[in-house]
XYZ file of C-alpha atoms in Angstrom:
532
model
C 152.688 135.450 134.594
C 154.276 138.557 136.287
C 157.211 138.270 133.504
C 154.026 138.766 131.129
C 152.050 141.363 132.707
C 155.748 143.574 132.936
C 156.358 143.136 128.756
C 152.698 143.876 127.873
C 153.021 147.161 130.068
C 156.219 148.047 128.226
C 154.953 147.649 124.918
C 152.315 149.859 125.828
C 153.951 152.535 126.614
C 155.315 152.735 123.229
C 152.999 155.088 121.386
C 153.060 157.592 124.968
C 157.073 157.523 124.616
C 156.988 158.387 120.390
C 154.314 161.103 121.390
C 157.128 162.572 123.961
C 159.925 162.316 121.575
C 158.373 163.701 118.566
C 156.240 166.577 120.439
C 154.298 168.649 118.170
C 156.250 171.801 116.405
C 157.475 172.391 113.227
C 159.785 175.113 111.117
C 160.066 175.753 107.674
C 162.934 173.588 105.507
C 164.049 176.775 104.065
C 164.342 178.697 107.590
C 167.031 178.152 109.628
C 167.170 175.840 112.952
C 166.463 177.015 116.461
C 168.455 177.434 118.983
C 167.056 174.081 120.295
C 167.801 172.292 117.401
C 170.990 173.432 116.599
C 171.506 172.062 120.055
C 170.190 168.708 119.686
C 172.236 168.261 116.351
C 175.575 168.939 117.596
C 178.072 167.414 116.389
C 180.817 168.097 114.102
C 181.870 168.177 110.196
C 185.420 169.225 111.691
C 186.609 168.580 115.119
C 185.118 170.977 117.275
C 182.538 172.702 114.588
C 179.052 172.619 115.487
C 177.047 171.113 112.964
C 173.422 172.098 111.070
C 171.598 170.977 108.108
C 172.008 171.129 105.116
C 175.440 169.129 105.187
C 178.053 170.640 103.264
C 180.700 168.397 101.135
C 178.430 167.747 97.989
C 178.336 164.327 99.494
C 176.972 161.121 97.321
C 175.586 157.647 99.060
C 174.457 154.695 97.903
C 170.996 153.386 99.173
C 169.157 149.960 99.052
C 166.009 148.690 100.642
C 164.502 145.375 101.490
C 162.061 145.734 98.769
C 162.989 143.201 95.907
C 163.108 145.101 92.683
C 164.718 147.480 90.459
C 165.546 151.271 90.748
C 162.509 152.935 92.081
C 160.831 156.325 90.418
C 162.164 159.412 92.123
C 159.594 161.334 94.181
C 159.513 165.343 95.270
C 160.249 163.668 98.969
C 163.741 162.523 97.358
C 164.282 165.734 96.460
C 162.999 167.464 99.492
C 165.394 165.355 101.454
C 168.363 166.243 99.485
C 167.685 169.605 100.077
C 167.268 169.196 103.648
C 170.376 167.017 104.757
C 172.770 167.973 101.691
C 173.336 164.583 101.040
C 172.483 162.603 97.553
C 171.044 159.474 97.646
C 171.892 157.191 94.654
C 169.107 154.155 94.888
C 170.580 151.260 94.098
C 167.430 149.242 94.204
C 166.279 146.531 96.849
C 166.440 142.692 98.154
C 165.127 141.097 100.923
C 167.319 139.114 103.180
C 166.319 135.912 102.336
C 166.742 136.196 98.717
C 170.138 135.097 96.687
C 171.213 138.743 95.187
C 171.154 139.110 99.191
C 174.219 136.611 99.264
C 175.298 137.798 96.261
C 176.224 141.353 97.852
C 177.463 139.794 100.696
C 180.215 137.698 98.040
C 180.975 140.965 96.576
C 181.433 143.035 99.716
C 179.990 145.832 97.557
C 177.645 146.790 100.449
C 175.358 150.121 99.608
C 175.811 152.779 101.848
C 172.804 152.447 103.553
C 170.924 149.295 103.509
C 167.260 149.383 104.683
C 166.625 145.374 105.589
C 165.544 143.117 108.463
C 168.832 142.978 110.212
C 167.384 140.716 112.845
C 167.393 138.177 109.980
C 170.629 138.245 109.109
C 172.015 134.420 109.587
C 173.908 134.607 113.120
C 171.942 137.680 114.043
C 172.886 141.285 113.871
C 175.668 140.343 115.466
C 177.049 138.400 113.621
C 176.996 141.214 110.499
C 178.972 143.730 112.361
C 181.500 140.959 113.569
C 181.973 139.848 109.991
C 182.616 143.453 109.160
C 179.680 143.835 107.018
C 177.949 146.810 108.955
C 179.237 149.373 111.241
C 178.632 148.910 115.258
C 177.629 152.352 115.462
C 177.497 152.895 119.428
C 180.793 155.215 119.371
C 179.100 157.060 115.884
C 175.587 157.625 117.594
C 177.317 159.560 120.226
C 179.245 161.632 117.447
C 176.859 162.140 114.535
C 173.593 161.129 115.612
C 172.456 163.926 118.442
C 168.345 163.147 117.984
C 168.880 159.470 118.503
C 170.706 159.048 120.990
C 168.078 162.213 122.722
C 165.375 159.900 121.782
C 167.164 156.629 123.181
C 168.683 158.564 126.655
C 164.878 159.803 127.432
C 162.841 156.674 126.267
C 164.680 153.440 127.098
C 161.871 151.249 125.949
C 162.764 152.182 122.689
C 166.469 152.005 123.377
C 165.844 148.330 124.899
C 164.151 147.158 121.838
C 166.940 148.399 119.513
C 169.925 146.540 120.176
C 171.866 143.596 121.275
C 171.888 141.832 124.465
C 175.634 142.936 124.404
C 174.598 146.631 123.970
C 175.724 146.593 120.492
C 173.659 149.247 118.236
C 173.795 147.967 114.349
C 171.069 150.313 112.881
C 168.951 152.982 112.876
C 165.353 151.612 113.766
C 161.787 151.916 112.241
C 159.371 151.997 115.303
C 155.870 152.108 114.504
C 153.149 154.552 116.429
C 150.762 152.784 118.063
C 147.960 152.881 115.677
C 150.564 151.659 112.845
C 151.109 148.777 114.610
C 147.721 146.793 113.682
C 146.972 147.193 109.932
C 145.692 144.179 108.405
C 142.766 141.913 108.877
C 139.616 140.144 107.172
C 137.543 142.072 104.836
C 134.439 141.264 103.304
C 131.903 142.382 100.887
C 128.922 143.983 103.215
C 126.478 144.523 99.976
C 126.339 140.859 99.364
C 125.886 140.213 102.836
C 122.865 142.398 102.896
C 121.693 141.449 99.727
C 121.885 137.526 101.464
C 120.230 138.677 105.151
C 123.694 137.809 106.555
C 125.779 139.688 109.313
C 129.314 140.027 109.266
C 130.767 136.811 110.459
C 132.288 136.511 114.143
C 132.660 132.473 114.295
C 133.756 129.879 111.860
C 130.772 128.614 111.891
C 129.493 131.914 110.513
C 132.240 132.315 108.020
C 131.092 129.046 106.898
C 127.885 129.626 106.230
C 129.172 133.072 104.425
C 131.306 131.149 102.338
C 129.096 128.612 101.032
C 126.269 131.367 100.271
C 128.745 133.277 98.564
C 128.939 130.187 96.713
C 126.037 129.139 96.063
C 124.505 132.684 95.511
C 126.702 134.487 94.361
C 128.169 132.051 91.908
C 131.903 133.105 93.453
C 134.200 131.166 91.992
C 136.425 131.844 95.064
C 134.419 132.528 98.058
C 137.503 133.483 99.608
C 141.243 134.384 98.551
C 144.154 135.042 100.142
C 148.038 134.928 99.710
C 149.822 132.491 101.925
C 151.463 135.188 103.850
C 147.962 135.545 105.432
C 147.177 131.719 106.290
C 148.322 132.307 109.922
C 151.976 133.664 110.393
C 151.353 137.421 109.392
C 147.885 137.574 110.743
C 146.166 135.400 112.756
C 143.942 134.309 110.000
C 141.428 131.583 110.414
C 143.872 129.331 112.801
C 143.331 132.259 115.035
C 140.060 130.957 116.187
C 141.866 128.240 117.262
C 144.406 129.781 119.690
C 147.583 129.056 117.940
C 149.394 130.985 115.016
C 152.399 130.225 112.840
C 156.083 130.423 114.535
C 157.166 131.314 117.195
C 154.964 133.337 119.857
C 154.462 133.066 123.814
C 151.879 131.997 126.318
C 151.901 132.710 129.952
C 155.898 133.633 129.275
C 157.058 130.598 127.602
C 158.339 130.380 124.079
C 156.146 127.908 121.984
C 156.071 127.571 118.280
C 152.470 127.345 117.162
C 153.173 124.831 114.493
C 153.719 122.257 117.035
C 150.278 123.089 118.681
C 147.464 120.300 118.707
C 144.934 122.974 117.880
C 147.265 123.724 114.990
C 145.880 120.467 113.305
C 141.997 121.231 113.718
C 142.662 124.395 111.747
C 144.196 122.761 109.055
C 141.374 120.049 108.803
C 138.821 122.929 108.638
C 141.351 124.305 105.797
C 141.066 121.532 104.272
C 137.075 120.618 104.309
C 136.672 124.174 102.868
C 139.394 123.939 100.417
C 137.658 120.566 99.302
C 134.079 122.174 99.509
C 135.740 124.963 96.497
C 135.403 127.654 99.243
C 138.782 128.528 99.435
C 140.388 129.646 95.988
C 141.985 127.098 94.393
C 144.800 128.939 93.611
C 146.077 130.201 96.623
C 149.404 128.377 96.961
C 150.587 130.228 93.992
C 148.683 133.456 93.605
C 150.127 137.305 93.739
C 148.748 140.414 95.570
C 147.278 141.965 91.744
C 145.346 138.613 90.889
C 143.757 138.775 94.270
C 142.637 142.464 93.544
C 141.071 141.657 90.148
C 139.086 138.279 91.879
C 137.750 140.640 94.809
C 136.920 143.693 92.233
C 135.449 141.388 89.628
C 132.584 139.477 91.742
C 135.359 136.086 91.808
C 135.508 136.485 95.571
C 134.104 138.351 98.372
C 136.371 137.577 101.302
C 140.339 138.407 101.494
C 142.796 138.764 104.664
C 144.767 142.010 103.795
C 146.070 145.468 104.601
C 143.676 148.040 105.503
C 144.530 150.511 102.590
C 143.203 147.213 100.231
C 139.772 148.307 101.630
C 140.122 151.814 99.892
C 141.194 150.103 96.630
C 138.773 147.321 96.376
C 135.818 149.873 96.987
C 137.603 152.561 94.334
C 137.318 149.202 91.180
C 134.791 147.396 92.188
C 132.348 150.844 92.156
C 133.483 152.054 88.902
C 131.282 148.831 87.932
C 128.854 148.378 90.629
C 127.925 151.569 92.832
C 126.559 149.315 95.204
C 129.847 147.506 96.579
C 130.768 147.793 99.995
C 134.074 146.194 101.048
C 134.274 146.434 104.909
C 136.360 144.925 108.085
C 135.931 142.159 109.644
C 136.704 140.687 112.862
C 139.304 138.208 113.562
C 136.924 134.685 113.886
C 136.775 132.509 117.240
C 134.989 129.553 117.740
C 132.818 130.548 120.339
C 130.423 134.014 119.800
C 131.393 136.753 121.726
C 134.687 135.636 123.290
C 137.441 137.962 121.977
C 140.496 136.446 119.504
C 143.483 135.333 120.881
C 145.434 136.705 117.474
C 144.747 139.096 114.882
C 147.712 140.808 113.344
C 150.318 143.079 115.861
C 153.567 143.980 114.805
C 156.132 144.689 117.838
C 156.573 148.796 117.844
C 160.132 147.645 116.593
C 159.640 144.241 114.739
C 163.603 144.972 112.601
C 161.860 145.595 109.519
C 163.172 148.916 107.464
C 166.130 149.269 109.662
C 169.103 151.172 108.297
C 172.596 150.027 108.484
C 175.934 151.553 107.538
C 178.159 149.881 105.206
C 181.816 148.971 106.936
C 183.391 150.264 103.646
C 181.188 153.018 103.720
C 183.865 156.082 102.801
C 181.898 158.693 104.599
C 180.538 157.145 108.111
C 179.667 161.226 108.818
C 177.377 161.886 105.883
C 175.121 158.561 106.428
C 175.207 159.098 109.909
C 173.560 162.369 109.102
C 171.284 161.455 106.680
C 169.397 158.949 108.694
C 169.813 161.100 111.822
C 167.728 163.644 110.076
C 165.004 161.889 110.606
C 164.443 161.917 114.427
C 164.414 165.707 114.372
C 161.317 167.006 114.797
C 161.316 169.059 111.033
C 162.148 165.721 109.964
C 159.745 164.268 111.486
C 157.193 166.297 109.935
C 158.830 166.026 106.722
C 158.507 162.028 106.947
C 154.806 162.245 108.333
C 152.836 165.503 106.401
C 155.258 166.228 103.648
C 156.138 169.219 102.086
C 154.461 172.543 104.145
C 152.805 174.332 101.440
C 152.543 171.838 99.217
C 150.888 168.328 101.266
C 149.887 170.758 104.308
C 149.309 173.988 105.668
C 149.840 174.845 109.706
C 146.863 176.342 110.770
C 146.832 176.746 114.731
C 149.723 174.969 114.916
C 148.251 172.096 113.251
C 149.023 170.121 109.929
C 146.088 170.169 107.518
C 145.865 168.989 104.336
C 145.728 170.705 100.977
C 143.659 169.668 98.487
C 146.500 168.237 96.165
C 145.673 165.210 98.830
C 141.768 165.021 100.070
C 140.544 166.266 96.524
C 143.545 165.505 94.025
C 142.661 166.258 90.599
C 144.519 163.027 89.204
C 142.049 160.923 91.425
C 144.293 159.627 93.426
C 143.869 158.232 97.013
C 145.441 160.308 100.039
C 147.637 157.539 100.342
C 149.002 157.465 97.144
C 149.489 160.923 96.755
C 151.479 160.802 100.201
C 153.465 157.831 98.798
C 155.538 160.497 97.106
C 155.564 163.155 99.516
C 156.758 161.697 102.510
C 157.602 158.604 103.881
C 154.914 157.803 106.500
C 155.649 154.139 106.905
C 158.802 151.251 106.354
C 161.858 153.771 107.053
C 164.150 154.354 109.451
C 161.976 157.016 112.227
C 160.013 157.103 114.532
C 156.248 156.466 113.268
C 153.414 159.291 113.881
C 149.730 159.606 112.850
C 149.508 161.204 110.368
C 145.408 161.091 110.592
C 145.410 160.582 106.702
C 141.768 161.100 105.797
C 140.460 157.927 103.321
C 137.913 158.450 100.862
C 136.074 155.543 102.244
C 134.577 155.565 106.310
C 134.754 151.558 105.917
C 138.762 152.549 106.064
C 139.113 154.284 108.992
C 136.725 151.817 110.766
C 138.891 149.115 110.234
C 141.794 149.210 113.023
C 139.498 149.522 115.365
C 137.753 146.190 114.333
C 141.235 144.342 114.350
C 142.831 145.086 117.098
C 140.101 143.868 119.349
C 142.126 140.465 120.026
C 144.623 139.386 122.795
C 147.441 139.672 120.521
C 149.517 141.561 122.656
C 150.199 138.944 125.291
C 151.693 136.617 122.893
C 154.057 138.782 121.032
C 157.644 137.862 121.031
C 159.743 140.624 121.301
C 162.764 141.532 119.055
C 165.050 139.177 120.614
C 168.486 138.884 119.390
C 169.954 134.672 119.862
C 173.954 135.470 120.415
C 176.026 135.019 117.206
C 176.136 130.649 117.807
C 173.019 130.465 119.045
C 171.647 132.347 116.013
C 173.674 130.056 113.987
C 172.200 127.127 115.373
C 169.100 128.618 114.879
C 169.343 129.623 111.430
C 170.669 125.817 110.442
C 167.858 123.941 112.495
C 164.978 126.850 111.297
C 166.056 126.998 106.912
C 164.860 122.771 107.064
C 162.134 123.726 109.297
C 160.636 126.086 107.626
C 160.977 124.001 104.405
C 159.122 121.228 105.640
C 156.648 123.498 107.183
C 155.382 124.933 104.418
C 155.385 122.180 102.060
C 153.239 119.932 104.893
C 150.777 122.733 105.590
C 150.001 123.075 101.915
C 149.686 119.225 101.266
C 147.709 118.860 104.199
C 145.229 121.809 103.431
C 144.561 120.748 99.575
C 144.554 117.486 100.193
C 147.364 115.263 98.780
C 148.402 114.204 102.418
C 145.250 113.328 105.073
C 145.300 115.832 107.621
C 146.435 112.417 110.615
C 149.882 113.181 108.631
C 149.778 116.301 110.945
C 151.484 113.559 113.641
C 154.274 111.901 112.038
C 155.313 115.789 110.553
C 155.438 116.965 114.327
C 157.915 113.938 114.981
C 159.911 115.063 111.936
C 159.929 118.550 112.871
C 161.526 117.242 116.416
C 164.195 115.145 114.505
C 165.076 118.302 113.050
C 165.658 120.051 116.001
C 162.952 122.064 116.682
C 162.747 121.880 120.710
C 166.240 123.016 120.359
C 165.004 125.942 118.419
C 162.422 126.254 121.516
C 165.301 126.582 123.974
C 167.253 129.156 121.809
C 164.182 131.587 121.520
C 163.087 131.100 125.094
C 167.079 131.649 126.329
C 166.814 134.655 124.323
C 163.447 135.927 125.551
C 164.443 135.468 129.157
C 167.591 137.465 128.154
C 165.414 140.465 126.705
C 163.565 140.849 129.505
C 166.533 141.597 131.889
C 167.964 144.291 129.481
């Protein structure tokens, strides 16, 4: 328990260490640096020559992301940043890790520049990457080109800890989420329909239950309640919550456990599947997308999602152009028992690997890219990444960022959040996370972290551990049929074309396939972490 009580203190301190680093102050992009920056971003373009933004070189990169799809639209942040750094940034697109045009790069060795993915993913770790001579170790680089890092990492090794191999080995430049950011997705729930039906929002399954089948039965919702996969219990806690376990891998009491393996893991799934039978659980969750379960909850087909909190501000915005009565609102992760507290919810690690920028090996200017994502640890990038554009997004008024009207009244309609989605980049890139105290049109929005982090989440989080290059090899090869059988077994058991006793003889399969090795890896792992 003391191995605990020491990780939950130094996860903590992770918002108190981002406040330090990223201290309030700001200075115009078209003004030159300070004498303290100029300090802080020594380094050279030529031996010897101190450096300062905006680079000089007419330099070119190429850029990717672990967002699957094409060429995204060019925003004014794009080219704000370009005339920042000096650098161009030719977007090449995205892919997540797991998918095949992933591979396919790999077989190329036509590597981006930069290449925003979940590096702790890669098969044989991190590790493994820069050892194959895909990505740079960039320990010997950080102390050349990248000033503001390595400031941040030398004065807040919590942050430094998180970032890199057992080893010591440094393979990108991290995303690390502000406090705040780090809970920002939960249940939500239509409140009008709840008043309309003298019900409160639901705290126990039992309540959810009786939700559910009134939203059935009197509301005539097709779907009482609809939901992705992604939120059945491995994201967020979900309803299997309530039940003290979670999907993969998580710790109690400082031992590695994989929640799949649980016993309480197969109650949830036989409530899953007595709702799924009693049609109050949408029928076509297995196979549904993120804009068919916005039109069922903003078209009276459901009144219950898990989600992000910024779905809160879009539901309201439809479903009111129709009905000025509808009230989407948080809810709290379910237990079984009224007025105990949940033992998950949904709690990212202040560094979970996600958005983490790597350098290409064959990248032909290791300076320039170096630079680029440096730029954003300095405090005008900083404020760059989390206001915008002074003047345009923001003014300073007693030292203080606040917004223009382009985003609290914008005359296209558009939410603060979407107007900021091209303005800065306040979320999923390689920084150092602040509030940005965003204001939403909705009060049901900004009352919704507050509802879902009230769990014990934080005790069970797994840090970003990092398996050495055969043990994350091993890992990989027992984990690819795992997962497989995982999800197939959940689904079959939760609609019904396997009886939920088949729970048993999948937990003997999931053994055969090497699972409790798995166990050992991640807890070998953990124990390493914790003596970093």
């Amino acid at each position: 328990m003391k191995r605990l009580t020491k990780n939950k203190f130094r996860m903590a301190l992770v918002s108190i260490m981002a406040m330090s680093i990223l201290a309030a102050g700001c200075s115009d992009a078209g003004k030159g640096q300070n004498e303290q920056e100029q300090a802080q971003n020594a380094g050279s373009n030529q031996e010897g020559a101190a450096f300062s933004y905006p680079m000089s070189g007419n330099v070119e990169l190429t850029y990717m992301t672990e967002a699957l799809g094409s060429v995204p639209d060019r925003f004014p942040i794009d080219d704000e940043y370009e005339k920042r750094t000096g650098i161009k940034i030719k977007h090449l697109g995205g892919t997540p890790m797991t998918d095949q045009k992933f591979s396919l790069l790999l077989a190329s060795n036509e590597l981006p520049d930069i290449f925003l993915n979940t590096w702790l993913q890669y098969p044989g770790g991190p590790e493994k990457a820069v050892e194959q001579g895909y990505i740079l170790k960039l320990n010997d680089y950080i102390d050349k080109y990248a000033p503001n890092l390595k400031k941040a990492l030398e004065e807040n090794p919590e942050i430094d800890k998180m970032i890199k191999t057992d080893d010591g080995t440094y393979y990108a430049f991290p995303f690390i989420r502000s406090e705040a950011g780090r809970v920002y997705g939960g249940p939500i729930i239509r409140k009008d329909w709840l008043d309309e039906l003298g019900l409160a929002v639901p705290e126990t399954i039992d309540e959810w239950y009786t939700v559910l089948k009134a939203f059935k039965e009197k509301k005539n919702a097709a779907a009482p309640v609809t939901f992705r996969t992604m939120f059945l219990g491995e994201r967020t806690g979900g309803f299997a919550g309530a039940f003290g376990v979670m999907g993969n891998f998580y710790v109690n009491d400082g031992k590695v456990v994989y929640g799949y393996l649980e016993p309480k893991y197969k109650e949830y799934l036989a409530l899953m599947n007595k709702w799924y039978k009693e049609g109050l659980i949408d029928k076509d969750f297995a196979s549904i997308d993120a804009a068919t379960v916005d039109k069922k909850m903003s078209s009276d087909v459901s009144g219950a999602t898990f989600g992000w909190q910024f779905y809160i501000e879009k539901y309201n915005s439809a479903a009111q152009a129709a009905d000025p009565n509808a009230n989407f609102v948080a809810a709290p992760y379910p237990t079984l028992v009224k007025g105990t507290k949940p033992e998950f919810g949904q709690l990212d690690n202040a560094y979970a690997g996600t958005s983490s920028a790597a350098i290409s090996a064959n990248t032909k200017n290791i300076e320039a890219a170096m630079r680029w994502l440096d730029y954003a640890y300095t405090e005008e990038g900083s404020m760059l990444n989390t206001f915008g554009i002074e003047g345009t997004t923001y003014e300073l008024k007693d030292g203080k960022p606040v917004y223009t009207d382009l985003v609290v009244k914008n005359p296209d309609g558009l939410g603060s959040d979407q107007v900021m989605m091209q303005y800065a980049h306040g979320t999923n890139f390689p920084m150092i996370q602040r509030d940005n105290n965003l204001p939403a049109k909705y009060p049901q929005t900004a009352e919704a972290l507050d509802i879902w982090k009230n769990t014990n989440h934080e005790s069970h989080l797994l840090p970003p551990v990092t398996p050495t290059a055969e043990e994350a090899d091993e890992l990989a090869s027992i984990m690819n049929d795992v997962n497989a059988l995982v999800k197939e077994a959940e689904l079959k058991m939760m609609i019904g074309t396997e009886p939920v006793d088949a729970y048993d003889k999948y937990v003997e399969q999931l053994k055969r396939l090497g699972i409790e090795r798995a166990l050992e890896i991640q807890q070998a792992a953990y124990d390493r972490y914790l003596k970093r």
